Coordinates of C-alpha atoms and ligand atoms in Angstrom, one line a residue:
M192 CA 25.2 13.6 -14.2
K193 CA 24.2 14.1 -10.6
T194 CA 21.4 11.6 -11.0
K195 CA 23.7 9.1 -12.6
M196 CA 26.2 9.2 -9.7
C197 CA 23.3 8.8 -7.3
Y198 CA 22.2 5.6 -9.2
N199 CA 25.7 4.1 -9.1
I200 CA 26.0 4.5 -5.4
T201 CA 22.7 3.0 -4.5
I202 CA 23.0 0.0 -6.8
C203 CA 26.1 -1.0 -4.8
I204 CA 24.1 -1.0 -1.5
I205 CA 21.6 -3.5 -2.8
S206 CA 22.8 -7.1 -2.2
Y207 CA 21.2 -10.2 -0.9
K208 CA 22.1 -13.6 0.5
S209 CA 20.0 -15.8 -1.7
G210 CA 17.7 -15.5 -4.6
G211 CA 14.1 -16.0 -3.5
K212 CA 11.3 -17.7 -5.3
Y213 CA 8.7 -15.5 -7.0
L214 CA 5.3 -15.7 -5.4
R215 CA 2.8 -14.1 -7.7
L216 CA 0.3 -12.4 -5.5
S217 CA -2.6 -13.7 -7.6
K218 CA -1.9 -17.1 -6.1
L219 CA -2.7 -15.7 -2.6
F220 CA -6.1 -14.5 -3.8
Q221 CA -6.8 -17.9 -5.4
E222 CA -5.8 -19.8 -2.2
K223 CA -6.9 -17.6 0.7
E224 CA -10.3 -16.6 1.9
C225 CA -8.9 -13.3 3.0
V226 CA -5.4 -12.0 2.2
F227 CA -3.7 -10.1 5.1
S228 CA -1.0 -7.6 4.2
I229 CA 0.8 -4.6 5.8
E230 CA 2.2 -1.4 4.3
V231 CA 5.5 0.2 5.3
F232 CA 7.2 3.3 4.1
P233 CA 11.0 4.1 3.8
P234 CA 12.3 6.3 6.7
K235 CA 11.6 9.9 5.8
K236 CA 13.9 12.0 8.0
N237 CA 16.9 13.7 6.4
G238 CA 19.8 11.4 6.4
A239 CA 17.7 8.4 7.3
T240 CA 18.7 5.1 5.7
P241 CA 16.5 2.1 4.7
E242 CA 18.4 -0.1 7.2
Q243 CA 16.8 1.9 10.0
L244 CA 13.5 0.2 9.1
Y245 CA 14.9 -3.3 9.4
P246 CA 14.1 -3.9 13.2
V247 CA 10.5 -2.8 12.4
L248 CA 10.4 -5.2 9.5
K249 CA 11.7 -8.0 11.7
E250 CA 8.8 -7.4 14.1
L251 CA 6.2 -7.2 11.4
A252 CA 7.5 -10.5 9.8
K253 CA 6.5 -12.3 13.1
L254 CA 2.9 -11.7 12.1
S255 CA 3.5 -13.6 8.9
P256 CA 1.6 -11.2 6.7
D257 CA 0.8 -12.7 3.2
Y258 CA 2.9 -9.8 1.8
I259 CA 4.3 -6.4 2.9
S260 CA 4.0 -3.4 0.5
V261 CA 6.7 -0.8 0.5
T262 CA 5.7 2.8 -0.6
Y263 CA 7.6 4.8 -3.1
G264 CA 8.8 8.4 -2.2
A265 CA 7.8 11.3 -4.4
G266 CA 10.4 12.6 -6.8
G267 CA 10.9 9.9 -9.4
G268 CA 14.4 9.0 -10.6
A269 CA 16.5 7.4 -7.9
A270 CA 14.1 8.5 -5.2
G271 CA 12.7 4.9 -5.1
M272 CA 15.9 3.1 -4.5
S273 CA 15.1 2.7 -0.8
T274 CA 11.9 1.0 -1.8
V275 CA 13.9 -1.5 -3.8
Q276 CA 16.3 -2.0 -0.9
I277 CA 13.6 -2.5 1.7
A278 CA 11.6 -4.8 -0.6
S279 CA 14.8 -6.8 -1.3
H280 CA 15.5 -7.1 2.4
L281 CA 11.9 -8.4 3.0
K282 CA 12.2 -11.0 0.3
H283 CA 15.7 -12.2 0.7
E284 CA 16.4 -11.8 4.4
L285 CA 13.0 -12.2 6.0
G286 CA 11.3 -14.5 3.5
I287 CA 8.2 -12.1 3.2
E288 CA 6.9 -11.5 -0.3
P289 CA 7.1 -7.7 -1.0
L290 CA 4.8 -5.6 -3.1
A291 CA 6.9 -2.6 -4.3
H292 CA 5.1 0.6 -5.0
L293 CA 6.2 2.6 -8.1
T294 CA 4.9 6.0 -9.2
C295 CA 5.3 7.7 -12.5
V296 CA 4.1 11.3 -12.3
N297 CA 7.7 12.7 -11.8
S298 CA 9.5 10.1 -13.9
T299 CA 10.5 9.7 -17.5
H300 CA 10.2 6.4 -19.4
Q301 CA 13.9 6.0 -19.0
Q302 CA 13.7 6.4 -15.2
V303 CA 10.9 3.9 -15.0
E304 CA 12.9 1.5 -17.1
F305 CA 15.9 1.9 -14.8
M306 CA 13.7 1.3 -11.7
A307 CA 12.0 -1.7 -13.3
Q308 CA 15.4 -3.2 -14.1
Q309 CA 16.5 -2.7 -10.4
L310 CA 13.4 -4.4 -9.2
K311 CA 13.8 -7.3 -11.6
E312 CA 17.5 -7.8 -10.7
N313 CA 16.4 -8.1 -7.1
N314 CA 13.7 -10.6 -8.0
I315 CA 11.0 -8.2 -7.0
E316 CA 8.2 -8.9 -9.4
N317 CA 5.0 -7.8 -7.6
L318 CA 4.5 -4.1 -8.1
L319 CA 1.8 -1.6 -7.2
A320 CA 1.6 0.7 -10.3
L321 CA 0.6 4.2 -9.3
R322 CA 0.5 7.6 -10.9
G323 CA 1.5 9.4 -7.7
D324 CA 0.2 12.7 -6.3
I325 CA 0.8 15.8 -8.2
C326 CA 3.2 17.9 -6.1
P327 CA 3.7 21.5 -7.0
D328 CA 7.2 21.5 -5.6
L329 CA 8.4 18.7 -7.9
P330 CA 8.9 19.0 -11.6
R331 CA 6.1 17.1 -13.4
Q332 CA 7.3 14.9 -16.3
T333 CA 5.1 14.5 -19.3
D334 CA 5.8 10.9 -20.2
F335 CA 3.0 9.5 -18.1
T336 CA -0.5 10.8 -17.4
H337 CA -2.1 7.9 -15.5
A338 CA -1.2 4.8 -13.6
S339 CA -2.5 2.8 -16.6
D340 CA 0.4 4.3 -18.7
L341 CA 2.9 3.1 -16.1
A342 CA 1.2 -0.4 -16.1
K343 CA 1.6 -0.6 -19.8
Q344 CA 5.3 0.3 -19.8
L345 CA 6.0 -2.2 -16.9
K346 CA 4.3 -5.0 -18.8
S347 CA 6.3 -4.2 -21.9
I348 CA 9.5 -4.5 -19.9
H349 CA 8.8 -7.8 -18.0
E350 CA 5.9 -10.0 -17.0
F351 CA 5.5 -8.3 -13.6
Y352 CA 2.4 -8.9 -11.4
L353 CA 0.7 -5.6 -11.1
A354 CA -1.7 -4.2 -8.5
G355 CA -3.3 -0.8 -8.5
A356 CA -4.9 1.8 -6.2
C357 CA -8.7 2.5 -5.9
Y358 CA -10.7 4.9 -3.9
P359 CA -13.9 3.9 -2.0
E360 CA -15.0 7.5 -1.8
G361 CA -13.8 8.4 -5.3
H362 CA -10.4 10.0 -6.2
V363 CA -10.2 13.7 -5.3
E364 CA -9.6 14.7 -8.9
C365 CA -12.6 12.8 -10.3
D366 CA -16.0 14.5 -10.3
T367 CA -18.1 11.4 -9.5
L368 CA -17.5 8.0 -8.0
R369 CA -19.2 6.4 -11.0
Q370 CA -16.6 8.0 -13.4
D371 CA -13.7 7.1 -11.0
V372 CA -14.8 3.4 -11.0
E373 CA -15.1 3.4 -14.8
N374 CA -11.6 4.8 -15.0
L375 CA -10.3 1.9 -13.0
K376 CA -10.9 -0.3 -16.0
Y377 CA -8.0 1.4 -17.9
K378 CA -5.5 0.1 -15.3
L379 CA -7.1 -3.4 -15.4
Q380 CA -6.9 -3.4 -19.3
A381 CA -3.2 -2.4 -18.9
G382 CA -2.6 -5.6 -16.8
V383 CA -3.4 -4.7 -13.2
E384 CA -4.7 -7.9 -11.4
H385 CA -5.8 -6.6 -8.0
L386 CA -6.7 -3.4 -6.3
V387 CA -5.9 -2.0 -2.9
T388 CA -8.2 0.8 -1.5
Q389 CA -7.3 4.1 0.0
L390 CA -7.9 4.2 3.7
F391 CA -11.4 4.8 4.9
F392 CA -13.1 5.0 8.3
D393 CA -16.6 4.2 7.3
N394 CA -17.2 0.7 6.0
A395 CA -20.4 1.7 4.4
C396 CA -18.3 3.7 1.9
Y397 CA -16.4 0.5 1.0
Y398 CA -19.5 -1.6 0.6
R399 CA -21.1 1.1 -1.7
F400 CA -17.9 1.2 -3.7
M401 CA -17.7 -2.6 -4.0
N402 CA -21.3 -2.8 -5.1
R403 CA -20.6 -0.2 -7.8
A404 CA -17.4 -1.8 -8.9
R405 CA -18.9 -5.3 -9.2
K406 CA -21.9 -4.0 -11.0
S407 CA -19.7 -2.2 -13.6
G408 CA -17.9 -5.5 -14.3
I409 CA -14.7 -5.1 -12.2
D410 CA -14.1 -8.6 -10.9
V411 CA -10.5 -8.5 -9.7
P412 CA -9.8 -9.0 -5.9
I413 CA -10.1 -5.7 -4.0
Q414 CA -8.3 -5.4 -0.7
A415 CA -9.7 -3.0 1.9
G416 CA -7.1 -0.6 3.4
V417 CA -7.5 0.3 7.0
M418 CA -5.4 2.7 9.1
P419 CA -5.6 2.7 12.9
I420 CA -5.5 6.3 14.2
V421 CA -3.6 6.1 17.4
S422 CA -2.1 9.6 18.1
A423 CA -3.1 13.2 18.1
R424 CA -0.2 13.9 15.6
Q425 CA -1.7 11.3 13.2
V426 CA -5.1 12.9 13.6
Q427 CA -3.7 16.3 12.4
R428 CA -1.6 14.8 9.6
T429 CA -3.7 12.0 8.2
V430 CA -7.2 12.6 9.3
A431 CA -7.2 16.3 8.5
L432 CA -5.5 15.8 5.1
S433 CA -7.4 12.7 4.1
S434 CA -10.6 13.2 2.2
A435 CA -12.1 10.2 4.0
S436 CA -15.5 10.8 5.6
L437 CA -15.5 10.6 9.3
P438 CA -18.5 8.7 10.8
P439 CA -19.9 10.1 14.1
R440 CA -18.5 7.3 16.1
F441 CA -15.1 8.1 14.8
T442 CA -15.2 11.8 15.5
K443 CA -16.7 11.1 18.9
M444 CA -13.7 8.9 19.7
L445 CA -11.3 11.7 18.6
S446 CA -12.9 14.4 20.6
R447 CA -13.3 12.2 23.7
Y448 CA -9.6 11.1 23.9
D449 CA -8.1 14.3 22.3
H450 CA -6.0 14.9 25.4
D451 CA -5.4 11.4 26.6
E452 CA -2.6 9.8 24.5
K453 CA -2.9 6.3 26.0
A454 CA -6.7 6.2 25.8
L455 CA -6.6 7.4 22.2
F456 CA -4.1 4.7 21.3
D457 CA -6.3 2.0 22.7
A458 CA -9.5 3.4 21.2
G459 CA -7.9 3.8 17.8
I460 CA -6.7 0.2 17.8
E461 CA -10.2 -0.9 18.9
Y462 CA -11.8 1.1 16.2
A463 CA -9.6 -0.4 13.5
I464 CA -10.2 -4.0 14.8
E465 CA -13.9 -3.5 14.7
Q466 CA -13.7 -2.1 11.1
L467 CA -11.5 -5.1 10.0
R468 CA -13.6 -7.7 11.7
D469 CA -16.7 -6.4 10.0
L470 CA -14.8 -6.3 6.6
I471 CA -13.5 -9.9 7.0
E472 CA -16.9 -11.2 8.2
S473 CA -18.5 -9.6 5.2
G474 CA -16.3 -11.5 2.8
A475 CA -13.6 -8.9 1.8
D476 CA -11.0 -10.4 -0.6
G477 CA -8.3 -9.1 1.7
V478 CA -7.4 -6.5 4.3
H479 CA -4.4 -4.2 4.0
L480 CA -3.1 -2.6 7.2
Y481 CA -1.6 0.9 7.1
A482 CA 0.4 0.4 10.3
M483 CA 2.6 3.5 10.0
N484 CA 5.8 1.5 10.6
N485 CA 4.6 0.8 14.1
P486 CA 4.9 -3.0 15.0
E487 CA 3.1 -2.5 18.3
V488 CA 0.0 -1.2 16.4
A489 CA 0.3 -4.0 13.8
R490 CA 0.6 -6.7 16.5
R491 CA -2.3 -5.4 18.6
V492 CA -4.6 -5.2 15.5
Y493 CA -3.5 -8.6 14.4
E494 CA -4.3 -10.0 17.8
G495 CA -7.8 -8.6 17.3
I496 CA -8.5 -10.3 14.0
Y497 CA -6.3 -13.4 13.5
D498 CA -9.2 -15.7 14.7
L499 CA -11.2 -14.7 11.6
L500 CA -8.3 -15.4 9.2
P501 CA -8.1 -19.2 8.7
E502 CA -4.9 -21.0 9.4
R503 CA -3.5 -18.1 11.4
K504 CA -2.0 -18.2 14.9
Q505 CA -1.7 -15.9 17.8
A506 CA 1.3 -13.5 17.4
Ligands
FAD862 P1 -4.7 7.1 -11.6 O1 -5.2 5.7 -11.7 O2 -3.9 7.6 -12.7 O3 -5.9 8.1 -11.3 C1 -5.7 9.4 -11.0 C2 -7.0 10.2 -11.5 O4 -7.1 10.1 -12.9 C3 -8.3 9.6 -10.9 O5 -9.1 10.7 -10.7 C4 -8.8 8.7 -12.0 O6 -10.3 8.6 -12.0 C5 -8.4 9.4 -13.3 N1 -8.0 8.5 -14.4 C6 -7.3 7.3 -14.3 N2 -7.1 6.8 -15.5 C7 -7.7 7.6 -16.4 C8 -7.7 7.7 -17.8 N3 -7.2 6.7 -18.5 N4 -8.4 8.7 -18.4 C9 -9.0 9.7 -17.6 N5 -8.9 9.7 -16.3 C10 -8.2 8.7 -15.7 N6 1.6 7.8 -3.7 C11 2.9 7.9 -3.7 O7 3.5 8.9 -4.0 N7 3.7 6.8 -3.3 C12 3.1 5.6 -2.9 O8 3.8 4.6 -2.5 C13 1.6 5.5 -2.9 N8 1.0 4.4 -2.5 C14 -0.4 4.3 -2.5 C15 -1.0 3.1 -2.2 C16 -2.4 3.1 -2.2 C17 -3.1 1.8 -1.9 C18 -3.2 4.2 -2.6 C19 -4.7 4.1 -2.6 C20 -2.6 5.4 -2.9 C21 -1.1 5.5 -2.9 N9 -0.5 6.7 -3.3 C22 0.9 6.7 -3.3 C23 -1.2 7.9 -3.7 C24 -1.6 7.9 -5.2 O9 -0.4 8.0 -5.9 C25 -2.5 9.1 -5.4 O10 -3.7 8.9 -4.8 C26 -2.6 9.6 -6.8 O11 -3.3 10.9 -6.8 C27 -3.4 8.8 -7.8 O12 -2.7 7.6 -8.1 P2 -3.4 6.5 -9.0 O13 -2.4 5.5 -9.2 O14 -4.7 6.0 -8.4 O15 -3.7 7.3 -10.3

């Protein structure tokens, strides 16, 4: 009952000026040498509303990313309504194609069906199908075990374009990278058409992963996900929690600028630019920027790479 009320309220909030055309993301990979996208997440503070992100989206839109992906909060049910609202704003108000994330680990088939209908009604048809992290504080539902199960259900509802996640250093729950790469095939068989990687700081890990993926027959476009580390808080939160390996040059940067906020900001941007330039020059299908809702970070990084992305201009 409580959930139902929540659904009804949020549906009313979602409205848009005009219906937008559907740009299937596969078209981008066919037409562009290197696709450039950015990830945003719905505001997380208690009482925060999706609208609070709109000024950030407006700034990010100035960089004309090929698409912007919008993460999906843990919790299932109506927890993802802000994802729908933000994706809808991107598409209908800013003219940027969204890729809406959707997780299933805390959802029932019925809840996924509800969310899929909301996305469809808002003309959001590019989805990143995810299992989601298993969180001990949230009740786990049993309808879905893997992202591939979600992909199957989504495809049975509508001809959505589906992307999926992949892990250059292997997913934490999988014993070997080889097995994790093999498991990616389940989501591809279920209809996933491109993959986006987890963040990594060592490009060698990405190249090793790509080599393995291609050798095992995975031929869909794979976008490399890069996160600039620009603050001590982010070091504690993201770096400490991520299972990404930290190359010596990266740890040296962190310890060198540990107590100098401005210097760490500049060095973190520089590090990400170098990583991205190397990836683009090495022929990556696309790069995906985890810009942490920070338009200044996105703009600075973009300024450092746009010359390598054909037909792109200075911000
Ligand atoms: P799966 O593909 O289901 O994989 C999970 C594990 O199961 C892996 O170890 C895999 O090897 C194994 N596996 C997969 N399929 C099978 C199978 N058929 N049989 C046996 N084993 C199998 N989380 C959020 O909550 N919200 C987000 O918006 C979000 N966005 C993300 C975006 C990206 C680009 C990435 C990389 C991650 C994101 N995550 C997000 C985190 C993600 O949900 C977690 O990493 C989660 O633990 C795994 O999700 P998955 O979709 O990769 O799961």
